Amino acid sequence: MTIPTKSSFVNGAFVALDSGADILENRNPSNPAEVIERFERADQQLTEQAIAAARRAQPNWARSNPQQRADALDFIGTEILARRQELAQLLAQEEGKIVREALGEVDRAGRSFKFYAQEALRAEGEKYQSVRQDVGIDVFTQPLGVIGIIAPWNFPIAIPAWKIAPALCFGNCVVFKPAELVPSSAWALAEIISRSGLPAGVFNMLIGPGRSVGDTIIRSPEVDGISFTGSENTGRQIAKLAAEGMKKVQLEMGGKNPLIVLDDADLEQAVDVALNGSFFSTGQRCTASSRVIVTEGIHDAFVARLAERTRALKVGDALQSSTDIGPVVNGRQLEQNLSYVASGREQGAKLVCGGEHIENASGAYLFTPALFTEVTPEMRIYREEIFGPVLSVLKVRDYEEAFAAAEDTQFGLSAGIVTTSLRYAEHFKRNSSAGMVMVNLPTAGVDYHVPFGGNGASSLGSREQGTHARQFFTRVKTTYQLA
């Protein structure tokens, strides 16, 4: 069977390059020999064309009727939701997320577009009385301009959606670079957007490497803002380059999220929360709880039950309905997970279960969720973001020690606590330095209509999602008028 070759979307059309174009093969992590689709890699020249198209389209789109923006966003959201099964299958096939998790991600993407369809019609502005006689003051927002969006591979439709939708909603033009590991979901999203009635140049999508496409977007003087989700190291580089170019940045980076389990917690609830937050989506979530801090009274029972539940998880093909944990995204991630398991054992942690590569005939990147105990705070598995299903359990005396351990990190994205104590729950909600706090819920799993983001090395810039997205995608203007 001939596999079609697809291309990037620039200035209102899918643009095929010449016959010598570099080809990207999108492979299935459940069966790496399977090529899902082929894509022409965009280069610096095509990226510059996309940026120029966005710049030309920007003035008219900024002045567009809010109903026009609302209709386009609602069309996109409606089609995503109508095709949820198809898109979820594609997502699972290229990223390795199991189908039921992929369905949740697709739903979130569709709901994000529909949320901003309504937000486009929301009147915004403030009126003040000046301290000077007969002077009126109006404060309102205007579009930021051309937005460069660089998205990661772990949520290949939801994260692009919650960046693209508000950018368009508030009158910006978009140049979008998806991760090369997940081009099919990005292309499917771009194809839907291409039929939504947006004028040419308002939305552009480039499939290509960071060293050419991403770097060109970041360095271009015609790009006014960069919204990035990815690794901390890349985020820091983007921040430096953006500062040199006086660009606005919104960075979502790493996390090493703590989950506290106190003696008074309901045991089964605590295990459910830890299992979900640590291992689901193959642990490939920036909000995953990769370190669980457990007080000594419940520690042994918690570990025993968590180990039992972890061993029962079925690791396999992402498209099989019986699978609980799909493959990790590629061979590089598999090797990284295995190296951290080796590091944990070398540094003296006890591997209770998991941490193995399951070899099968298809060569899938299957990795059994790893549970470590007898962990100390200086160990790499406890301190560094692994981005895989590797969980470290730290034993502590009481809440005070648990809270101090939770705070002992450079990151500050998400944090959780499992307790029946209102006192401890309220203290943790108020005093945790994380940007998002969960009580008796997994650290991973957030709503589309409220702010998303963290502190410290996890995030930089305005929050994503909900009404707070306006802060990044717009500029504030203050006007004075003599009555």
Short mmCIF file of C-alpha atoms in Angstrom, two decimals:
data_model
loop_
_atom_site.label_atom_id
_atom_site.label_comp_id
_atom_site.label_asym_id
_atom_site.label_seq_id
_atom_site.Cartn_x
_atom_site.Cartn_y
_atom_site.Cartn_z
CA MET A 1 0.00 0.00 0.00
CA THR A 2 1.31 3.42 -0.97
CA ILE A 3 1.55 5.78 1.98
CA PRO A 4 0.60 9.36 1.03
CA THR A 5 3.02 12.19 1.69
CA LYS A 6 1.49 15.24 3.35
CA SER A 7 2.78 18.79 3.70
CA SER A 8 2.66 21.94 5.79
CA PHE A 9 -0.18 24.49 5.70
CA VAL A 10 0.92 28.00 4.70
CA ASN A 11 -1.09 31.05 3.63
CA GLY A 12 -4.34 29.14 3.26
CA ALA A 13 -3.07 26.05 1.43
CA PHE A 14 -1.17 22.81 1.96
CA VAL A 15 2.09 23.54 0.20
CA ALA A 16 4.00 20.70 -1.45
CA LEU A 17 7.75 21.18 -1.78
CA ASP A 18 9.95 19.97 -4.63
CA SER A 19 10.76 16.30 -5.17
CA GLY A 20 13.97 16.60 -3.15
CA ALA A 21 12.18 17.48 0.08
CA ASP A 22 13.34 15.83 3.29
CA ILE A 23 10.75 13.22 4.32
CA LEU A 24 9.61 12.50 7.87
CA GLU A 25 8.14 9.06 8.53
CA ASN A 26 5.63 8.93 11.37
CA ARG A 27 5.91 5.55 13.12
CA ASN A 28 3.69 3.71 15.57
CA PRO A 29 5.38 3.16 18.99
CA SER A 30 3.23 0.05 19.47
CA ASN A 31 4.72 -1.30 16.24
CA PRO A 32 7.74 0.78 15.13
CA ALA A 33 7.93 -1.00 11.76
CA GLU A 34 4.56 0.52 10.85
CA VAL A 35 4.74 3.85 9.03
CA ILE A 36 1.47 5.70 9.69
CA GLU A 37 2.01 8.64 7.33
CA ARG A 38 4.84 10.49 5.59
CA PHE A 39 5.42 14.24 5.70
CA GLU A 40 7.55 16.74 3.82
CA ARG A 41 9.73 18.58 6.31
CA ALA A 42 9.41 22.35 6.10
CA ASP A 43 12.62 24.37 5.88
CA GLN A 44 13.69 27.88 6.83
CA GLN A 45 12.42 29.35 3.55
CA LEU A 46 8.90 27.95 3.94
CA THR A 47 8.87 29.05 7.58
CA GLU A 48 9.73 32.60 6.55
CA GLN A 49 6.91 32.48 3.99
CA ALA A 50 4.47 31.40 6.70
CA ILE A 51 5.57 34.21 9.02
CA ALA A 52 5.25 36.75 6.19
CA ALA A 53 1.75 35.47 5.39
CA ALA A 54 0.73 35.80 9.04
CA ARG A 55 2.13 39.34 9.19
CA ARG A 56 0.19 40.37 6.07
CA ALA A 57 -3.05 38.89 7.41
CA GLN A 58 -2.68 40.33 10.90
CA PRO A 59 -4.13 43.87 10.48
CA ASN A 60 -7.41 42.70 8.96
CA TRP A 61 -7.79 39.76 11.35
CA ALA A 62 -7.19 42.05 14.33
CA ARG A 63 -10.12 44.19 13.14
CA SER A 64 -12.33 41.22 12.28
CA ASN A 65 -15.88 40.90 13.53
CA PRO A 66 -16.00 38.94 16.80
CA GLN A 67 -18.83 36.85 15.36
CA GLN A 68 -16.55 35.80 12.50
CA ARG A 69 -13.96 34.59 15.00
CA ALA A 70 -16.61 32.88 17.13
CA ASP A 71 -18.09 31.04 14.13
CA ALA A 72 -14.70 29.78 12.97
CA LEU A 73 -13.72 28.53 16.43
CA ASP A 74 -17.09 26.87 16.96
CA PHE A 75 -16.80 25.11 13.59
CA ILE A 76 -13.40 23.72 14.57
CA GLY A 77 -14.57 22.56 17.98
CA THR A 78 -17.73 20.98 16.60
CA GLU A 79 -15.85 18.95 13.98
CA ILE A 80 -13.22 17.78 16.45
CA LEU A 81 -15.94 16.46 18.73
CA ALA A 82 -17.85 14.88 15.85
CA ARG A 83 -14.71 13.01 14.77
CA ARG A 84 -13.54 12.16 18.28
CA GLN A 85 -13.27 8.40 17.72
CA GLU A 86 -11.27 8.75 14.52
CA LEU A 87 -8.93 11.39 15.97
CA ALA A 88 -8.42 9.41 19.17
CA GLN A 89 -7.43 6.31 17.18
CA LEU A 90 -4.91 8.38 15.22
CA LEU A 91 -3.53 9.95 18.39
CA ALA A 92 -3.15 6.57 20.09
CA GLN A 93 -1.48 5.15 17.01
CA GLU A 94 1.20 7.84 16.73
CA GLU A 95 1.83 8.78 20.39
CA GLY A 96 1.11 5.57 22.32
CA LYS A 97 -1.61 6.90 24.60
CA ILE A 98 -4.36 4.30 25.07
CA VAL A 99 -7.61 5.00 23.24
CA ARG A 100 -9.76 5.92 26.25
CA GLU A 101 -7.15 8.49 27.32
CA ALA A 102 -6.88 9.73 23.74
CA LEU A 103 -10.65 10.21 23.63
CA GLY A 104 -10.41 12.42 26.71
CA GLU A 105 -7.69 14.47 25.06
CA VAL A 106 -9.66 14.94 21.85
CA ASP A 107 -12.72 16.01 23.84
CA ARG A 108 -10.61 18.56 25.68
CA ALA A 109 -9.33 19.96 22.39
CA GLY A 110 -12.82 20.33 20.98
CA ARG A 111 -14.14 21.93 24.16
CA SER A 112 -11.24 24.39 24.19
CA PHE A 113 -12.18 25.70 20.75
CA LYS A 114 -15.85 25.95 21.70
CA PHE A 115 -14.98 27.76 24.94
CA TYR A 116 -13.04 30.41 23.03
CA ALA A 117 -15.83 30.68 20.47
CA GLN A 118 -17.92 32.06 23.33
CA GLU A 119 -15.01 34.08 24.73
CA ALA A 120 -14.65 35.89 21.38
CA LEU A 121 -18.04 37.53 22.00
CA ARG A 122 -17.32 38.56 25.58
CA ALA A 123 -17.10 42.34 25.94
CA GLU A 124 -13.92 43.42 27.71
CA GLY A 125 -12.87 46.84 28.91
CA GLU A 126 -12.72 49.22 31.84
CA LYS A 127 -13.78 52.83 32.28
CA TYR A 128 -12.22 55.14 34.86
CA GLN A 129 -12.79 58.66 36.08
CA SER A 130 -9.59 60.67 35.82
CA VAL A 131 -8.16 62.69 38.68
CA ARG A 132 -8.32 65.60 36.21
CA GLN A 133 -11.55 67.46 35.59
CA ASP A 134 -13.53 66.46 32.47
CA VAL A 135 -11.11 63.71 31.41
CA GLY A 136 -12.38 60.21 30.71
CA ILE A 137 -10.27 57.03 30.64
CA ASP A 138 -10.91 53.79 28.75
CA VAL A 139 -8.75 50.68 29.13
CA PHE A 140 -9.06 47.83 26.65
CA THR A 141 -7.01 45.11 25.00
CA GLN A 142 -5.71 44.63 21.48
CA PRO A 143 -4.22 41.55 19.78
CA LEU A 144 -0.55 40.91 20.46
CA GLY A 145 0.12 40.23 16.76
CA VAL A 146 1.79 37.18 15.18
CA ILE A 147 2.15 34.28 17.62
CA GLY A 148 4.65 31.46 17.27
CA ILE A 149 3.29 28.28 18.87
CA ILE A 150 5.67 25.40 19.59
CA ALA A 151 3.94 22.33 21.03
CA PRO A 152 5.24 19.07 22.55
CA TRP A 153 4.53 15.47 21.58
CA ASN A 154 2.78 14.20 24.72
CA PHE A 155 -0.60 15.90 24.13
CA PRO A 156 -0.52 16.34 20.34
CA ILE A 157 -4.02 17.76 19.91
CA ALA A 158 -5.03 19.19 23.31
CA ILE A 159 -2.00 21.43 23.88
CA PRO A 160 -2.06 22.90 20.35
CA ALA A 161 -5.80 23.48 20.79
CA TRP A 162 -5.49 25.39 24.05
CA LYS A 163 -2.83 27.63 22.47
CA ILE A 164 -4.27 28.12 18.97
CA ALA A 165 -7.88 28.74 20.07
CA PRO A 166 -7.19 31.74 22.35
CA ALA A 167 -4.64 33.16 19.94
CA LEU A 168 -7.27 33.26 17.17
CA CYS A 169 -10.03 34.27 19.57
CA PHE A 170 -8.23 37.47 20.57
CA GLY A 171 -7.38 38.48 16.99
CA ASN A 172 -3.86 37.11 16.52
CA CYS A 173 -2.38 35.23 13.59
CA VAL A 174 -0.62 31.92 14.24
CA VAL A 175 2.49 30.09 13.04
CA PHE A 176 2.32 26.65 14.62
CA LYS A 177 5.15 24.10 14.85
CA PRO A 178 4.12 20.70 16.24
CA ALA A 179 6.61 18.17 17.56
CA GLU A 180 8.03 15.95 14.82
CA LEU A 181 7.09 12.83 16.79
CA VAL A 182 3.37 13.56 16.33
CA PRO A 183 2.75 15.18 12.93
CA SER A 184 -0.43 13.30 12.09
CA SER A 185 -2.56 14.80 14.87
CA ALA A 186 -1.25 18.26 13.99
CA TRP A 187 -2.01 17.78 10.31
CA ALA A 188 -5.53 16.55 11.08
CA LEU A 189 -6.12 19.61 13.26
CA ALA A 190 -4.74 21.91 10.54
CA GLU A 191 -6.99 20.30 7.94
CA ILE A 192 -10.05 21.01 10.09
CA ILE A 193 -8.91 24.59 10.69
CA SER A 194 -8.33 25.04 6.94
CA ARG A 195 -12.08 24.62 6.33
CA SER A 196 -13.26 26.91 9.15
CA GLY A 197 -13.46 30.10 7.09
CA LEU A 198 -10.29 31.76 8.38
CA PRO A 199 -8.69 34.15 5.86
CA ALA A 200 -5.44 33.01 4.25
CA GLY A 201 -2.42 33.57 6.47
CA VAL A 202 -4.30 33.74 9.76
CA PHE A 203 -3.29 30.17 10.65
CA ASN A 204 -0.16 28.40 9.43
CA MET A 205 1.25 24.97 10.41
CA LEU A 206 4.81 23.84 9.74
CA ILE A 207 6.02 20.27 10.17
CA GLY A 208 9.77 20.33 10.58
CA PRO A 209 12.75 20.28 12.94
CA GLY A 210 13.39 22.73 15.72
CA ARG A 211 16.82 23.67 14.39
CA SER A 212 15.29 25.24 11.26
CA VAL A 213 11.54 25.77 11.72
CA GLY A 214 11.50 26.45 15.46
CA ASP A 215 14.63 28.57 15.44
CA THR A 216 13.34 30.68 12.55
CA ILE A 217 10.05 31.34 14.35
CA ILE A 218 11.80 32.29 17.59
CA ARG A 219 14.33 34.61 15.96
CA SER A 220 12.03 36.32 13.45
CA PRO A 221 11.45 40.04 14.14
CA GLU A 222 7.98 39.60 12.59
CA VAL A 223 6.84 37.29 15.42
CA ASP A 224 5.50 39.16 18.46
CA GLY A 225 5.10 36.34 20.97
CA ILE A 226 6.13 32.73 21.57
CA SER A 227 3.96 30.20 23.39
CA PHE A 228 6.02 27.09 24.11
CA THR A 229 5.49 23.84 25.97
CA GLY A 230 8.41 21.43 26.29
CA SER A 231 11.62 20.78 28.18
CA GLU A 232 13.16 23.15 30.68
CA ASN A 233 16.44 23.40 28.75
CA THR A 234 14.71 24.37 25.51
CA GLY A 235 12.45 26.79 27.36
CA ARG A 236 15.44 28.58 28.87
CA GLN A 237 17.03 28.94 25.42
CA ILE A 238 13.78 30.35 24.03
CA ALA A 239 13.54 32.81 26.91
CA LYS A 240 17.03 34.16 26.17
CA LEU A 241 16.39 34.53 22.44
CA ALA A 242 12.98 36.10 23.03
CA ALA A 243 14.47 38.61 25.44
CA GLU A 244 17.02 39.63 22.81
CA GLY A 245 14.18 40.16 20.34
CA MET A 246 11.93 41.88 22.93
CA LYS A 247 9.24 39.24 22.40
CA LYS A 248 6.56 38.24 24.84
CA VAL A 249 6.94 34.62 26.00
CA GLN A 250 4.72 32.02 27.60
CA LEU A 251 6.71 28.95 28.67
CA GLU A 252 5.40 25.72 30.18
CA MET A 253 8.29 23.40 31.02
CA GLY A 254 9.07 20.64 33.46
CA GLY A 255 7.72 19.36 36.74
CA LYS A 256 8.67 17.02 39.56
CA ASN A 257 5.29 17.03 41.19
CA PRO A 258 4.79 15.83 44.78
CA LEU A 259 1.83 13.88 46.13
CA ILE A 260 1.55 13.77 49.93
CA VAL A 261 -0.28 10.81 51.52
CA LEU A 262 -1.06 11.29 55.22
CA ASP A 263 -1.84 8.67 57.86
CA ASP A 264 -5.50 9.68 57.95
CA ALA A 265 -5.99 9.13 54.20
CA ASP A 266 -8.40 6.55 52.84
CA LEU A 267 -6.00 3.84 51.63
CA GLU A 268 -7.83 2.84 48.45
CA GLN A 269 -8.39 6.47 47.51
CA ALA A 270 -4.71 7.24 48.06
CA VAL A 271 -3.64 4.32 45.87
CA ASP A 272 -6.10 5.30 43.13
CA VAL A 273 -4.80 8.88 43.15
CA ALA A 274 -1.14 7.81 43.07
CA LEU A 275 -1.69 5.19 40.36
CA ASN A 276 -3.56 7.58 38.09
CA GLY A 277 -1.27 10.55 38.58
CA SER A 278 1.98 8.60 38.31
CA PHE A 279 1.45 5.96 35.64
CA PHE A 280 -1.46 6.81 33.35
CA SER A 281 -0.60 8.36 29.96
CA THR A 282 2.59 6.30 30.44
CA GLY A 283 3.77 8.89 32.96
CA GLN A 284 4.45 11.23 30.03
CA ARG A 285 2.74 14.26 31.55
CA CYS A 286 4.38 17.37 32.99
CA THR A 287 1.79 17.21 35.78
CA ALA A 288 2.47 13.56 36.71
CA SER A 289 3.14 12.82 40.39
CA SER A 290 6.56 11.23 40.07
CA ARG A 291 7.34 11.47 43.81
CA VAL A 292 4.94 10.37 46.53
CA ILE A 293 5.68 11.48 50.08
CA VAL A 294 4.05 9.15 52.60
CA THR A 295 3.85 9.46 56.38
CA GLU A 296 5.15 6.47 58.34
CA GLY A 297 1.83 5.27 59.81
CA ILE A 298 0.33 4.41 56.41
CA HIS A 299 3.55 3.88 54.45
CA ASP A 300 3.84 0.08 54.50
CA ALA A 301 0.17 -0.59 53.75
CA PHE A 302 0.20 2.04 51.00
CA VAL A 303 3.30 0.62 49.31
CA ALA A 304 2.00 -2.96 49.50
CA ARG A 305 -1.35 -2.05 47.95
CA LEU A 306 0.19 0.25 45.33
CA ALA A 307 2.63 -2.48 44.30
CA GLU A 308 -0.23 -4.95 43.97
CA ARG A 309 -2.22 -2.56 41.79
CA THR A 310 0.83 -1.62 39.72
CA ARG A 311 1.68 -5.24 38.93
CA ALA A 312 -1.90 -5.75 37.75
CA LEU A 313 -1.67 -3.03 35.08
CA LYS A 314 -1.58 -4.44 31.56
CA VAL A 315 1.13 -2.90 29.39
CA GLY A 316 0.57 -3.36 25.67
CA ASP A 317 -0.59 -2.03 22.31
CA ALA A 318 -2.27 1.37 22.68
CA LEU A 319 -5.09 0.37 20.33
CA GLN A 320 -6.11 -2.70 22.34
CA SER A 321 -9.08 -2.04 24.62
CA SER A 322 -7.63 -4.25 27.37
CA THR A 323 -4.42 -2.19 27.64
CA ASP A 324 -3.95 0.04 30.70
CA ILE A 325 -0.53 1.44 29.82
CA GLY A 326 0.59 1.94 26.23
CA PRO A 327 4.15 2.13 24.92
CA VAL A 328 6.43 5.06 25.62
CA VAL A 329 6.72 7.39 22.66
CA ASN A 330 9.99 6.14 21.12
CA GLY A 331 13.19 4.21 21.69
CA ARG A 332 14.99 7.22 23.12
CA GLN A 333 12.39 7.64 25.85
CA LEU A 334 12.54 3.92 26.60
CA GLU A 335 16.30 4.08 27.07
CA GLN A 336 15.94 7.14 29.28
CA ASN A 337 13.44 5.33 31.52
CA LEU A 338 15.72 2.30 31.80
CA SER A 339 18.72 4.49 32.63
CA TYR A 340 16.83 6.13 35.50
CA VAL A 341 15.83 2.72 36.84
CA ALA A 342 19.50 1.71 36.80
CA SER A 343 20.44 4.97 38.52
CA GLY A 344 17.86 4.44 41.27
CA ARG A 345 19.17 0.96 42.02
CA GLU A 346 22.80 2.12 41.94
CA GLN A 347 22.03 4.91 44.41
CA GLY A 348 20.42 2.48 46.86
CA ALA A 349 16.68 2.73 46.21
CA LYS A 350 14.63 -0.47 46.32
CA LEU A 351 12.85 -1.40 43.09
CA VAL A 352 9.62 -2.96 44.34
CA CYS A 353 8.24 -3.77 40.91
CA GLY A 354 8.41 -2.88 37.23
CA GLY A 355 11.07 -0.90 35.43
CA GLU A 356 11.55 -3.45 32.66
CA HIS A 357 11.38 -3.41 28.89
CA ILE A 358 8.82 -5.92 27.64
CA GLU A 359 10.16 -7.31 24.38
CA ASN A 360 7.68 -8.54 21.81
CA ALA A 361 7.59 -9.47 18.15
CA SER A 362 6.56 -6.00 16.98
CA GLY A 363 9.43 -4.26 18.79
CA ALA A 364 7.04 -2.02 20.73
CA TYR A 365 8.51 0.42 23.22
CA LEU A 366 6.83 -1.23 26.20
CA PHE A 367 8.00 -0.36 29.71
CA THR A 368 6.47 -1.66 32.93
CA PRO A 369 5.65 1.07 35.52
CA ALA A 370 8.42 1.22 38.12
CA LEU A 371 7.84 1.67 41.85
CA PHE A 372 10.80 2.61 44.08
CA THR A 373 10.91 2.76 47.89
CA GLU A 374 13.71 3.49 50.38
CA VAL A 375 14.30 6.65 48.39
CA THR A 376 16.30 9.61 49.73
CA PRO A 377 15.93 13.23 48.58
CA GLU A 378 19.33 13.46 46.88
CA MET A 379 18.67 10.58 44.46
CA ARG A 380 18.30 11.44 40.78
CA ILE A 381 15.03 9.51 40.48
CA TYR A 382 13.59 11.74 43.21
CA ARG A 383 14.94 15.08 41.98
CA GLU A 384 14.94 14.98 38.17
CA GLU A 385 12.01 14.90 35.79
CA ILE A 386 12.00 11.49 34.11
CA PHE A 387 8.87 11.91 31.95
CA GLY A 388 8.00 8.26 32.27
CA PRO A 389 6.17 5.91 34.65
CA VAL A 390 8.86 5.83 37.34
CA LEU A 391 7.58 6.58 40.85
CA SER A 392 9.67 7.30 43.95
CA VAL A 393 8.15 6.90 47.44
CA LEU A 394 9.71 8.94 50.24
CA LYS A 395 8.89 7.97 53.84
CA VAL A 396 8.48 10.83 56.35
CA ARG A 397 7.34 11.26 59.96
CA ASP A 398 4.45 13.72 59.76
CA TYR A 399 2.73 16.45 57.76
CA GLU A 400 5.34 19.08 58.59
CA GLU A 401 8.14 16.91 57.22
CA ALA A 402 6.01 15.95 54.23
CA PHE A 403 5.28 19.59 53.41
CA ALA A 404 8.97 20.53 53.61
CA ALA A 405 9.85 17.63 51.30
CA ALA A 406 7.16 18.63 48.80
CA GLU A 407 8.59 22.15 48.66
CA ASP A 408 12.16 20.92 48.15
CA THR A 409 12.27 21.31 44.36
CA GLN A 410 13.11 23.89 41.71
CA PHE A 411 9.81 23.13 40.00
CA GLY A 412 6.35 24.32 40.94
CA LEU A 413 3.74 23.08 38.49
CA SER A 414 1.34 20.76 40.33
CA ALA A 415 1.13 19.27 43.83
CA GLY A 416 -1.35 17.05 45.63
CA ILE A 417 -2.36 15.77 49.04
CA VAL A 418 -4.54 12.85 50.12
CA THR A 419 -6.05 13.41 53.56
CA THR A 420 -9.34 13.55 55.45
CA SER A 421 -8.09 16.48 57.53
CA LEU A 422 -9.60 19.83 56.58
CA ARG A 423 -6.80 21.56 58.50
CA TYR A 424 -3.99 19.95 56.50
CA ALA A 425 -5.86 20.24 53.21
CA GLU A 426 -6.42 23.97 53.69
CA HIS A 427 -2.85 24.58 54.83
CA PHE A 428 -1.49 22.76 51.77
CA LYS A 429 -3.79 24.60 49.35
CA ARG A 430 -2.78 27.97 50.76
CA ASN A 431 0.94 27.41 51.28
CA SER A 432 2.13 25.10 48.51
CA SER A 433 4.31 26.97 46.02
CA ALA A 434 2.88 24.98 43.10
CA GLY A 435 0.69 26.77 40.59
CA MET A 436 -1.97 24.06 40.81
CA VAL A 437 -2.93 22.09 43.93
CA MET A 438 -5.10 18.96 44.14
CA VAL A 439 -6.79 17.61 47.26
CA ASN A 440 -7.72 13.91 47.09
CA LEU A 441 -7.26 14.04 43.31
CA PRO A 442 -4.39 13.11 40.98
CA THR A 443 -1.85 15.85 40.27
CA ALA A 444 -2.48 15.25 36.55
CA GLY A 445 -5.88 16.10 35.14
CA VAL A 446 -7.11 19.68 34.77
CA ASP A 447 -10.09 21.45 33.25
CA TYR A 448 -9.99 23.43 29.99
CA HIS A 449 -11.76 26.57 31.24
CA VAL A 450 -9.53 27.54 34.18
CA PRO A 451 -5.91 28.76 34.43
CA PHE A 452 -3.08 26.27 33.83
CA GLY A 453 0.52 26.89 34.83
CA GLY A 454 3.13 26.78 37.54
CA ASN A 455 5.96 28.61 39.22
CA GLY A 456 9.72 28.35 39.54
CA ALA A 457 11.44 26.38 36.76
CA SER A 458 8.07 25.02 35.57
CA SER A 459 6.60 28.12 33.94
CA LEU A 460 7.33 31.64 32.78
CA GLY A 461 4.80 34.22 31.67
CA SER A 462 1.04 34.45 31.85
CA ARG A 463 -1.18 31.46 32.58
CA GLU A 464 -2.66 29.36 29.82
CA GLN A 465 -6.35 28.50 29.35
CA GLY A 466 -9.59 30.07 30.50
CA THR A 467 -10.14 33.79 30.62
CA HIS A 468 -6.58 34.25 31.92
CA ALA A 469 -5.23 33.41 28.44
CA ARG A 470 -6.15 36.95 27.41
CA GLN A 471 -3.20 38.24 29.45
CA PHE A 472 -0.67 36.69 27.09
CA PHE A 473 -2.42 37.03 23.75
CA THR A 474 -3.29 40.73 24.06
CA ARG A 475 -1.74 44.10 24.83
CA VAL A 476 -3.36 46.55 27.24
CA LYS A 477 -4.11 50.04 25.93
CA THR A 478 -5.07 53.03 28.09
CA THR A 479 -6.79 55.98 26.37
CA TYR A 480 -7.60 59.47 27.67
CA GLN A 481 -10.21 61.81 26.24
CA LEU A 482 -11.23 65.33 27.12
CA ALA A 483 -14.96 65.46 27.59
#
